[in-house]
PDB file of C-alpha atoms and ligand atoms in Angstrom:
ATOM      1  CA  MET A  26      -0.140   0.020   0.261  1.00 64.00           C
ATOM      2  CA  ASP A  27       3.408   1.869   0.351  1.00 71.00           C
ATOM      3  CA  SER A  28       3.540   2.980  -2.556  1.00 92.00           C
ATOM      4  CA  ILE A  29      -0.010   4.242  -3.229  1.00 95.00           C
ATOM      5  CA  TYR A  30       0.676   7.036  -0.693  1.00 97.00           C
ATOM      6  CA  LYS A  31       4.073   7.893  -2.187  1.00 97.00           C
ATOM      7  CA  ALA A  32       2.347   7.599  -5.763  1.00 97.00           C
ATOM      8  CA  LEU A  33      -0.230  10.154  -4.182  1.00 98.00           C
ATOM      9  CA  ALA A  34       2.852  12.245  -2.123  1.00 98.00           C
ATOM     10  CA  GLU A  35       4.170  12.286  -5.903  1.00 98.00           C
ATOM     11  CA  GLU A  36       1.869  14.008  -7.270  1.00 98.00           C
ATOM     12  CA  LEU A  37       1.239  16.220  -4.906  1.00 98.00           C
ATOM     13  CA  LYS A  38       4.585  18.095  -5.346  1.00 98.00           C
ATOM     14  CA  LYS A  39       4.828  18.390  -8.458  1.00 98.00           C
ATOM     15  CA  SER A  40       1.232  19.477  -8.919  1.00 98.00           C
ATOM     16  CA  ASN A  41       2.116  22.791  -9.404  1.00 98.00           C
ATOM     17  CA  TYR A  42      -2.412  24.095  -8.055  1.00 98.00           C
ATOM     18  CA  THR A  43      -3.964  21.472  -6.300  1.00 98.00           C
ATOM     19  CA  VAL A  44      -7.481  21.669  -5.373  1.00 98.00           C
ATOM     20  CA  VAL A  45      -9.432  19.441  -2.269  1.00 98.00           C
ATOM     21  CA  MET A  46     -12.949  18.500  -1.766  1.00 98.00           C
ATOM     22  CA  THR A  47     -13.859  17.097   1.295  1.00 98.00           C
ATOM     23  CA  GLY A  48     -17.845  15.534   1.989  1.00 98.00           C
ATOM     24  CA  ALA A  49     -19.097  14.375   5.831  1.00 98.00           C
ATOM     25  CA  GLY A  50     -16.109  11.357   4.894  1.00 98.00           C
ATOM     26  CA  MET A  51     -14.085  13.554   6.402  1.00 98.00           C
ATOM     27  CA  SER A  52     -15.222  14.090   9.736  1.00 98.00           C
ATOM     28  CA  THR A  53     -16.355  10.724  10.355  1.00 98.00           C
ATOM     29  CA  GLU A  54     -13.196  10.030  13.373  1.00 98.00           C
ATOM     30  CA  SER A  55     -14.323  12.914  14.341  1.00 98.00           C
ATOM     31  CA  GLY A  56     -17.218  11.239  15.546  1.00 97.00           C
ATOM     32  CA  ILE A  57     -19.450  12.824  13.216  1.00 97.00           C
ATOM     33  CA  ALA A  58     -21.613  11.027  10.925  1.00 96.00           C
ATOM     34  CA  ASP A  59     -21.905  10.797   7.518  1.00 98.00           C
ATOM     35  CA  PHE A  60     -25.578  10.404   5.780  1.00 98.00           C
ATOM     36  CA  ARG A  61     -25.382   8.019   2.970  1.00 97.00           C
ATOM     37  CA  SER A  62     -23.232   5.497   4.810  1.00 94.00           C
ATOM     38  CA  ARG A  63     -24.647   1.977   6.790  1.00 92.00           C
ATOM     39  CA  ASP A  64     -25.291   5.008   9.968  1.00 90.00           C
ATOM     40  CA  GLY A  65     -25.654   7.841   7.742  1.00 96.00           C
ATOM     41  CA  ILE A  66     -27.680  10.318   8.574  1.00 97.00           C
ATOM     42  CA  TRP A  67     -30.503  10.194   6.071  1.00 97.00           C
ATOM     43  CA  LYS A  68     -30.714   6.404   8.331  1.00 96.00           C
ATOM     44  CA  LYS A  69     -32.496   7.859  10.497  1.00 95.00           C
ATOM     45  CA  TYR A  70     -33.878  11.117   9.840  1.00 96.00           C
ATOM     46  CA  ASP A  71     -36.300  11.606   6.092  1.00 96.00           C
ATOM     47  CA  PRO A  72     -33.796  14.816   4.803  1.00 96.00           C
ATOM     48  CA  MET A  73     -37.134  15.816   3.532  1.00 95.00           C
ATOM     49  CA  LYS A  74     -38.894  16.307   7.232  1.00 95.00           C
ATOM     50  CA  VAL A  75     -35.939  18.189   8.444  1.00 97.00           C
ATOM     51  CA  ALA A  76     -33.838  20.261   6.089  1.00 97.00           C
ATOM     52  CA  THR A  77     -35.738  21.334   3.160  1.00 97.00           C
ATOM     53  CA  VAL A  78     -37.554  24.846   2.692  1.00 96.00           C
ATOM     54  CA  ASN A  79     -40.966  23.481   3.186  1.00 96.00           C
ATOM     55  CA  ALA A  80     -39.760  21.950   6.893  1.00 97.00           C
ATOM     56  CA  LEU A  81     -38.090  26.019   7.381  1.00 97.00           C
ATOM     57  CA  GLU A  82     -41.640  27.258   6.821  1.00 96.00           C
ATOM     58  CA  ASN A  83     -44.077  24.367   8.289  1.00 97.00           C
ATOM     59  CA  ASP A  84     -42.573  22.549  10.401  1.00 96.00           C
ATOM     60  CA  TYR A  85     -39.779  24.967  11.927  1.00 97.00           C
ATOM     61  CA  ASP A  86     -39.934  22.717  15.337  1.00 97.00           C
ATOM     62  CA  ASN A  87     -38.937  19.166  13.400  1.00 96.00           C
ATOM     63  CA  LEU A  88     -35.920  21.519  11.994  1.00 97.00           C
ATOM     64  CA  HIS A  89     -35.355  23.364  14.844  1.00 98.00           C
ATOM     65  CA  GLY A  90     -34.726  19.763  16.505  1.00 97.00           C
ATOM     66  CA  PHE A  91     -33.137  18.145  13.514  1.00 97.00           C
ATOM     67  CA  TYR A  92     -30.222  20.956  14.331  1.00 97.00           C
ATOM     68  CA  SER A  93     -30.443  21.646  17.243  1.00 97.00           C
ATOM     69  CA  MET A  94     -29.040  17.608  17.596  1.00 95.00           C
ATOM     70  CA  ARG A  95     -26.863  18.931  14.787  1.00 95.00           C
ATOM     71  CA  ASP A  96     -25.319  21.441  16.674  1.00 95.00           C
ATOM     72  CA  GLU A  97     -24.552  19.364  20.116  1.00 93.00           C
ATOM     73  CA  ALA A  98     -22.924  16.518  18.222  1.00 92.00           C
ATOM     74  CA  ARG A  99     -20.662  18.955  16.322  1.00 94.00           C
ATOM     75  CA  ILE A 100     -19.966  21.861  18.939  1.00 94.00           C
ATOM     76  CA  GLN A 101     -18.875  18.525  22.044  1.00 95.00           C
ATOM     77  CA  ARG A 102     -16.260  17.655  19.012  1.00 97.00           C
ATOM     78  CA  LYS A 103     -12.988  18.575  17.085  1.00 97.00           C
ATOM     79  CA  PRO A 104     -10.938  17.973  13.543  1.00 98.00           C
ATOM     80  CA  HIS A 105      -8.637  14.925  14.232  1.00 98.00           C
ATOM     81  CA  LYS A 106      -5.910  14.441  12.942  1.00 98.00           C
ATOM     82  CA  GLY A 107      -6.515  14.355   8.817  1.00 98.00           C
ATOM     83  CA  HIS A 108      -8.040  18.587   9.169  1.00 98.00           C
ATOM     84  CA  HIS A 109      -4.643  19.396  10.759  1.00 98.00           C
ATOM     85  CA  ILE A 110      -2.875  17.681   8.289  1.00 98.00           C
ATOM     86  CA  LEU A 111      -4.580  19.089   4.741  1.00 98.00           C
ATOM     87  CA  ALA A 112      -4.172  23.179   7.326  1.00 98.00           C
ATOM     88  CA  GLU A 113       0.177  22.209   7.552  1.00 98.00           C
ATOM     89  CA  TRP A 114      -0.467  21.163   3.995  1.00 98.00           C
ATOM     90  CA  GLU A 115      -1.391  24.523   3.035  1.00 98.00           C
ATOM     91  CA  ASP A 116       0.902  26.030   4.831  1.00 98.00           C
ATOM     92  CA  LYS A 117       3.188  25.024   3.104  1.00 98.00           C
ATOM     93  CA  GLU A 118       1.729  25.348   0.132  1.00 98.00           C
ATOM     94  CA  LEU A 119       0.653  22.357  -1.214  1.00 98.00           C
ATOM     95  CA  ILE A 120      -2.409  22.929  -1.715  1.00 98.00           C
ATOM     96  CA  SER A 121      -4.152  26.096  -2.952  1.00 98.00           C
ATOM     97  CA  SER A 122      -7.866  25.295  -0.891  1.00 98.00           C
ATOM     98  CA  ILE A 123     -10.197  23.147   0.464  1.00 98.00           C
ATOM     99  CA  ILE A 124     -13.402  23.300  -1.441  1.00 98.00           C
ATOM    100  CA  THR A 125     -16.253  21.237   1.268  1.00 98.00           C
ATOM    101  CA  GLN A 126     -19.371  20.173   1.624  1.00 98.00           C
ATOM    102  CA  ASN A 127     -19.767  20.461   5.794  1.00 98.00           C
ATOM    103  CA  VAL A 128     -20.567  22.286   7.878  1.00 97.00           C
ATOM    104  CA  ASP A 129     -19.157  21.201  11.042  1.00 97.00           C
ATOM    105  CA  ASN A 130     -16.516  25.107  10.777  1.00 97.00           C
ATOM    106  CA  PHE A 131     -13.889  21.796  10.900  1.00 98.00           C
ATOM    107  CA  HIS A 132     -11.687  22.549   8.215  1.00 98.00           C
ATOM    108  CA  HIS A 133     -11.227  26.444  10.054  1.00 98.00           C
ATOM    109  CA  GLN A 134     -11.306  25.181  13.395  1.00 98.00           C
ATOM    110  CA  ALA A 135      -7.629  22.926  11.799  1.00 98.00           C
ATOM    111  CA  GLY A 136      -6.234  25.772  11.130  1.00 98.00           C
ATOM    112  CA  SER A 137      -7.175  25.886   6.747  1.00 98.00           C
ATOM    113  CA  ARG A 138      -7.532  29.365   5.729  1.00 98.00           C
ATOM    114  CA  ASN A 139      -8.701  29.159   2.004  1.00 98.00           C
ATOM    115  CA  VAL A 140     -11.459  27.043   2.483  1.00 98.00           C
ATOM    116  CA  PHE A 141     -15.302  27.007   0.491  1.00 98.00           C
ATOM    117  CA  GLU A 142     -17.901  25.984   2.297  1.00 98.00           C
ATOM    118  CA  ILE A 143     -20.535  25.290  -0.728  1.00 98.00           C
ATOM    119  CA  HIS A 144     -22.908  24.079   1.920  1.00 98.00           C
ATOM    120  CA  GLY A 145     -22.567  26.788   3.948  1.00 98.00           C
ATOM    121  CA  SER A 146     -21.084  26.602   7.896  1.00 96.00           C
ATOM    122  CA  ILE A 147     -23.900  25.677  11.273  1.00 93.00           C
ATOM    123  CA  ASP A 148     -21.434  28.202  13.101  1.00 92.00           C
ATOM    124  CA  LYS A 149     -23.821  30.341  11.057  1.00 96.00           C
ATOM    125  CA  PHE A 150     -27.533  31.891  11.896  1.00 98.00           C
ATOM    126  CA  ARG A 151     -29.897  34.011  10.212  1.00 98.00           C
ATOM    127  CA  CYS A 152     -33.744  34.900  10.688  1.00 98.00           C
ATOM    128  CA  LYS A 153     -35.342  33.454   8.062  1.00 97.00           C
ATOM    129  CA  ASP A 154     -37.803  36.061   6.773  1.00 97.00           C
ATOM    130  CA  CYS A 155     -35.189  39.244   6.844  1.00 98.00           C
ATOM    131  CA  GLY A 156     -31.977  38.053   7.349  1.00 97.00           C
ATOM    132  CA  GLU A 157     -30.492  39.578  10.173  1.00 98.00           C
ATOM    133  CA  PRO A 158     -27.902  37.770  11.380  1.00 98.00           C
ATOM    134  CA  SER A 159     -28.437  35.799  14.375  1.00 98.00           C
ATOM    135  CA  ASP A 160     -26.252  33.363  16.660  1.00 97.00           C
ATOM    136  CA  ARG A 161     -26.341  30.043  17.766  1.00 97.00           C
ATOM    137  CA  GLU A 162     -28.524  30.740  21.744  1.00 97.00           C
ATOM    138  CA  SER A 163     -30.981  32.691  19.774  1.00 98.00           C
ATOM    139  CA  PHE A 164     -31.190  29.626  17.927  1.00 98.00           C
ATOM    140  CA  LEU A 165     -31.099  27.485  20.464  1.00 97.00           C
ATOM    141  CA  GLY A 166     -33.063  28.885  21.998  1.00 98.00           C
ATOM    142  CA  LYS A 167     -36.386  29.682  19.535  1.00 98.00           C
ATOM    143  CA  GLU A 168     -36.207  33.015  20.358  1.00 98.00           C
ATOM    144  CA  PRO A 169     -37.790  35.644  17.931  1.00 98.00           C
ATOM    145  CA  CYS A 170     -35.439  37.250  15.316  1.00 98.00           C
ATOM    146  CA  PRO A 171     -35.377  41.932  17.311  1.00 97.00           C
ATOM    147  CA  GLU A 172     -35.853  42.825  13.472  1.00 98.00           C
ATOM    148  CA  CYS A 173     -39.557  40.923  13.117  1.00 98.00           C
ATOM    149  CA  GLY A 174     -40.374  38.866  14.922  1.00 98.00           C
ATOM    150  CA  GLY A 175     -39.649  36.161  13.278  1.00 98.00           C
ATOM    151  CA  LYS A 176     -37.727  32.637  13.556  1.00 98.00           C
ATOM    152  CA  ILE A 177     -33.905  32.086  13.146  1.00 98.00           C
ATOM    153  CA  ARG A 178     -32.138  29.211  11.466  1.00 98.00           C
ATOM    154  CA  PRO A 179     -29.002  27.466  10.497  1.00 97.00           C
ATOM    155  CA  GLY A 180     -26.542  29.061   7.410  1.00 97.00           C
ATOM    156  CA  ILE A 181     -26.819  25.678   6.020  1.00 97.00           C
ATOM    157  CA  VAL A 182     -27.939  25.292   2.307  1.00 98.00           C
ATOM    158  CA  LEU A 183     -31.412  23.296   2.682  1.00 97.00           C
ATOM    159  CA  PHE A 184     -32.262  20.769   0.002  1.00 95.00           C
ATOM    160  CA  GLY A 185     -34.034  22.981  -2.731  1.00 91.00           C
ATOM    161  CA  GLU A 186     -32.501  25.549  -1.894  1.00 96.00           C
ATOM    162  CA  PRO A 187     -29.573  27.504  -4.043  1.00 96.00           C
ATOM    163  CA  LEU A 188     -25.353  27.250  -2.944  1.00 97.00           C
ATOM    164  CA  PRO A 189     -23.847  30.547  -2.091  1.00 97.00           C
ATOM    165  CA  GLU A 190     -22.992  32.152  -5.175  1.00 97.00           C
ATOM    166  CA  LYS A 191     -19.479  33.304  -4.098  1.00 97.00           C
ATOM    167  CA  GLU A 192     -19.093  29.941  -2.260  1.00 98.00           C
ATOM    168  CA  LEU A 193     -19.406  28.197  -5.480  1.00 97.00           C
ATOM    169  CA  TYR A 194     -18.523  30.665  -7.765  1.00 98.00           C
ATOM    170  CA  GLY A 195     -14.981  30.440  -5.907  1.00 98.00           C
ATOM    171  CA  ALA A 196     -14.815  26.552  -5.620  1.00 98.00           C
ATOM    172  CA  LEU A 197     -15.581  26.812  -9.766  1.00 98.00           C
ATOM    173  CA  GLU A 198     -12.821  29.459 -11.012  1.00 98.00           C
ATOM    174  CA  GLU A 199     -10.528  27.367  -7.818  1.00 98.00           C
ATOM    175  CA  VAL A 200     -11.071  23.821  -9.465  1.00 98.00           C
ATOM    176  CA  LYS A 201     -10.670  25.756 -13.290  1.00 98.00           C
ATOM    177  CA  LYS A 202      -7.491  26.126 -12.265  1.00 98.00           C
ATOM    178  CA  ALA A 203      -6.633  23.389 -10.343  1.00 98.00           C
ATOM    179  CA  GLU A 204      -4.461  20.830 -12.090  1.00 98.00           C
ATOM    180  CA  LEU A 205      -5.293  18.394  -9.126  1.00 98.00           C
ATOM    181  CA  VAL A 206      -7.789  17.766  -7.069  1.00 98.00           C
ATOM    182  CA  ILE A 207      -8.241  15.345  -4.888  1.00 98.00           C
ATOM    183  CA  ILE A 208     -12.000  14.138  -3.647  1.00 98.00           C
ATOM    184  CA  ILE A 209     -11.684  13.010   0.277  1.00 98.00           C
ATOM    185  CA  GLY A 210     -15.410  11.214   2.159  1.00 98.00           C
ATOM    186  CA  THR A 211     -18.085  12.202  -0.458  1.00 98.00           C
ATOM    187  CA  SER A 212     -20.499   9.739  -1.966  1.00 97.00           C
ATOM    188  CA  LEU A 213     -20.686  12.692  -4.801  1.00 97.00           C
ATOM    189  CA  THR A 214     -24.298  12.130  -5.218  1.00 95.00           C
ATOM    190  CA  VAL A 215     -25.374  16.064  -4.418  1.00 95.00           C
ATOM    191  CA  TYR A 216     -25.519  18.440  -7.068  1.00 95.00           C
ATOM    192  CA  PRO A 217     -23.812  20.563  -7.963  1.00 95.00           C
ATOM    193  CA  ALA A 218     -21.391  19.846  -5.646  1.00 96.00           C
ATOM    194  CA  ALA A 219     -20.865  16.304  -7.352  1.00 96.00           C
ATOM    195  CA  SER A 220     -20.262  17.615 -10.680  1.00 96.00           C
ATOM    196  CA  ILE A 221     -17.520  20.539  -9.501  1.00 97.00           C
ATOM    197  CA  HIS A 222     -14.990  18.117  -9.786  1.00 97.00           C
ATOM    198  CA  SER A 223     -15.677  17.397 -13.844  1.00 96.00           C
ATOM    199  CA  ASN A 224     -14.790  21.576 -14.126  1.00 97.00           C
ATOM    200  CA  THR A 225     -11.131  20.610 -14.164  1.00 97.00           C
ATOM    201  CA  ASP A 226      -8.970  19.657 -16.784  1.00 97.00           C
ATOM    202  CA  GLY A 227      -6.383  18.310 -14.141  1.00 98.00           C
ATOM    203  CA  ARG A 228      -6.339  15.268 -12.364  1.00 98.00           C
ATOM    204  CA  ILE A 229      -8.715  14.108  -9.884  1.00 98.00           C
ATOM    205  CA  ILE A 230      -7.807  11.452  -7.097  1.00 98.00           C
ATOM    206  CA  TYR A 231     -10.861   9.674  -4.828  1.00 98.00           C
ATOM    207  CA  ILE A 232     -10.159   8.879  -1.248  1.00 98.00           C
ATOM    208  CA  ASN A 233     -12.743   7.575   0.037  1.00 98.00           C
ATOM    209  CA  ASP A 234     -13.998   3.893   1.862  1.00 97.00           C
ATOM    210  CA  GLU A 235     -16.140   2.594  -0.179  1.00 95.00           C
ATOM    211  CA  TYR A 236     -15.617   2.773  -4.507  1.00 96.00           C
ATOM    212  CA  ASP A 237     -17.871   1.200  -6.646  1.00 91.00           C
ATOM    213  CA  GLY A 238     -16.587   2.239  -9.984  1.00 92.00           C
ATOM    214  CA  HIS A 239     -18.556   4.099 -11.426  1.00 90.00           C
ATOM    215  CA  LYS A 240     -17.349   7.122 -11.267  1.00 92.00           C
ATOM    216  CA  LYS A 241     -14.237   7.215 -12.871  1.00 93.00           C
ATOM    217  CA  PHE A 242     -10.664   9.199 -11.767  1.00 97.00           C
ATOM    218  CA  ASP A 243      -6.984   8.597 -12.728  1.00 97.00           C
ATOM    219  CA  MET A 244      -6.275   7.211  -9.117  1.00 97.00           C
ATOM    220  CA  VAL A 245      -8.485   5.952  -6.609  1.00 97.00           C
ATOM    221  CA  ILE A 246      -7.386   5.805  -2.732  1.00 97.00           C
ATOM    222  CA  GLU A 247      -9.850   3.276  -1.146  1.00 97.00           C
ATOM    223  CA  GLY A 248      -9.884   3.386   3.052  1.00 98.00           C
ATOM    224  CA  LYS A 249     -10.421   6.281   6.035  1.00 98.00           C
ATOM    225  CA  VAL A 250      -9.235   9.358   5.374  1.00 98.00           C
ATOM    226  CA  GLY A 251      -7.161   9.855   8.904  1.00 98.00           C
ATOM    227  CA  GLU A 252      -5.271   6.765   7.711  1.00 97.00           C
ATOM    228  CA  ILE A 253      -4.908   7.868   4.636  1.00 98.00           C
ATOM    229  CA  LEU A 254      -3.356  11.001   4.774  1.00 98.00           C
ATOM    230  CA  LEU A 255      -1.254   9.787   8.145  1.00 98.00           C
ATOM    231  CA  GLU A 256       0.567   7.414   5.619  1.00 97.00           C
ATOM    232  CA  VAL A 257       0.837   9.939   2.466  1.00 98.00           C
ATOM    233  CA  ASP A 258       1.716  12.622   5.099  1.00 98.00           C
ATOM    234  CA  LYS A 259       4.879  10.628   5.639  1.00 97.00           C
ATOM    235  CA  PHE A 260       6.339  10.821   2.156  1.00 97.00           C
ATOM    236  CA  LEU A 261       5.497  15.714   2.554  1.00 96.00           C
TER     237      LEU A 261
HETATM  238  N1  LIG B 315     -13.098   7.303   5.056  1.00 58.58           N
HETATM  239  C1  LIG B 315     -12.556   7.640   4.146  1.00 58.58           C
HETATM  240  N2  LIG B 315     -14.585   8.346   3.553  1.00 58.58           N
HETATM  241  C2  LIG B 315     -15.793   7.308   4.849  1.00 58.58           C
HETATM  242  C3  LIG B 315     -15.271   7.349   5.632  1.00 58.58           C
HETATM  243  C4  LIG B 315     -13.826   7.516   6.832  1.00 58.58           C
HETATM  244  N3  LIG B 315     -13.258   7.570   7.655  1.00 58.58           N
HETATM  245  N4  LIG B 315     -16.265   8.000   6.903  1.00 58.58           N
HETATM  246  C5  LIG B 315     -17.503   7.613   6.020  1.00 58.58           C
HETATM  247  N5  LIG B 315     -16.476   8.180   4.833  1.00 58.58           N
HETATM  248  C6  LIG B 315     -17.836   7.973   3.025  1.00 58.58           C
HETATM  249  C7  LIG B 315     -18.087   7.746   3.021  1.00 58.58           C
HETATM  250  O1  LIG B 315     -18.599   5.481   2.693  1.00 58.58           O
HETATM  251  C8  LIG B 315     -19.715   7.853   1.582  1.00 58.58           C
HETATM  252  O2  LIG B 315     -18.781   7.458   0.577  1.00 58.58           O
HETATM  253  O3  LIG B 315     -17.882   9.185   2.684  1.00 58.58           O
HETATM  254  C9  LIG B 315     -19.149   9.014   2.116  1.00 58.58           C
HETATM  255  C10 LIG B 315     -20.532  10.092   2.464  1.00 58.58           C
HETATM  256  O4  LIG B 315     -20.853  10.852   1.496  1.00 58.58           O
HETATM  257  P1  LIG B 315     -22.320  10.681   1.507  1.00 58.58           P
HETATM  258  O5  LIG B 315     -22.883  10.636   3.492  1.00 58.58           O
HETATM  259  O6  LIG B 315     -23.369  11.254   0.920  1.00 58.58           O
HETATM  260  O7  LIG B 315     -21.555  12.294   2.030  1.00 58.58           O
HETATM  261  P2  LIG B 315     -21.692  13.229   0.946  1.00 58.58           P
HETATM  262  O8  LIG B 315     -21.395  12.385   0.307  1.00 58.58           O
HETATM  263  O9  LIG B 315     -21.236  14.524   2.392  1.00 58.58           O
HETATM  264  O10 LIG B 315     -22.858  14.580   1.264  1.00 58.58           O
HETATM  265  C11 LIG B 315     -22.698  15.285   0.386  1.00 58.58           C
HETATM  266  O11 LIG B 315     -25.655  15.247   0.748  1.00 58.58           O
HETATM  267  O12 LIG B 315     -26.755  15.850   2.743  1.00 58.58           O
HETATM  268  C12 LIG B 315     -26.625  16.174   1.892  1.00 58.58           C
HETATM  269  O13 LIG B 315     -25.100  18.135   2.856  1.00 58.58           O
HETATM  270  C13 LIG B 315     -25.346  17.077   2.443  1.00 58.58           C
HETATM  271  O14 LIG B 315     -23.606  17.936   2.318  1.00 58.58           O
HETATM  272  C14 LIG B 315     -23.889  16.460   2.619  1.00 58.58           C
HETATM  273  C15 LIG B 315     -24.377  16.440   0.918  1.00 58.58           C
HETATM  274 ZN1  LIG B 316     -35.889  38.830  10.878  1.00 58.58          ZN
END
């Protein structure tokens, strides 16, 4: 297995512009469940009931309960070694940016700076009606918006909502510049996130513990994210 870790390290050293794309599989080793693997979140909750605009408007208590639970889970946990390695690779100018579907803010917490949070962040809150910025305590306490009395929502992208333009546009620009895109811990099933990498003319490497062979990549490394990043880091 050493050779594939060494090969990825060589790709990183050779590339002048490397972009990393991460999904929920990047955070499971921090104790945050992903969505679609065996004990994923969507095996226990129906996303249509808790993560849509319709749920926000017509079943706020259900949505509030779901995101309070997810916020609670995230607050008690922290980035793992893999997040810190990616931050170190940015410091060493081995990678230029991270595009993440994750809302846990772990890349920032680990020290990564150039991060595109294309599905928003559970660290941010706002009034669902007037957009007035709010905070975690007001959301958890179901306090009404001081400006208009509206309900407070988390700053994450719900199903059926557009992705934040600045983040998405920035992510596409990054991938277009990339000589190497490394995709880590995502099932690549939710669009448009799942197609961003196809905008690169560069090489594409997929790191995941499950690979069904359907999508083609220049290199696939199957296994646990934390272990793979640790092994590759040994060659850098
Ligand atoms: N190491 C490697 N791969 C892992 C690990 C791990 N430790 N843990 C989980 N995985 C893999 C799973 O096998 C799965 O293929 O990561 C992938 C995670 O896929 P999903 O659960 O579908 O998560 P993701 O692709 O990020 O979902 C995208 O869907 O529900 C929406 O907005 C939500 O951002 C999310 C989006
Ligand atoms: Zn308001």
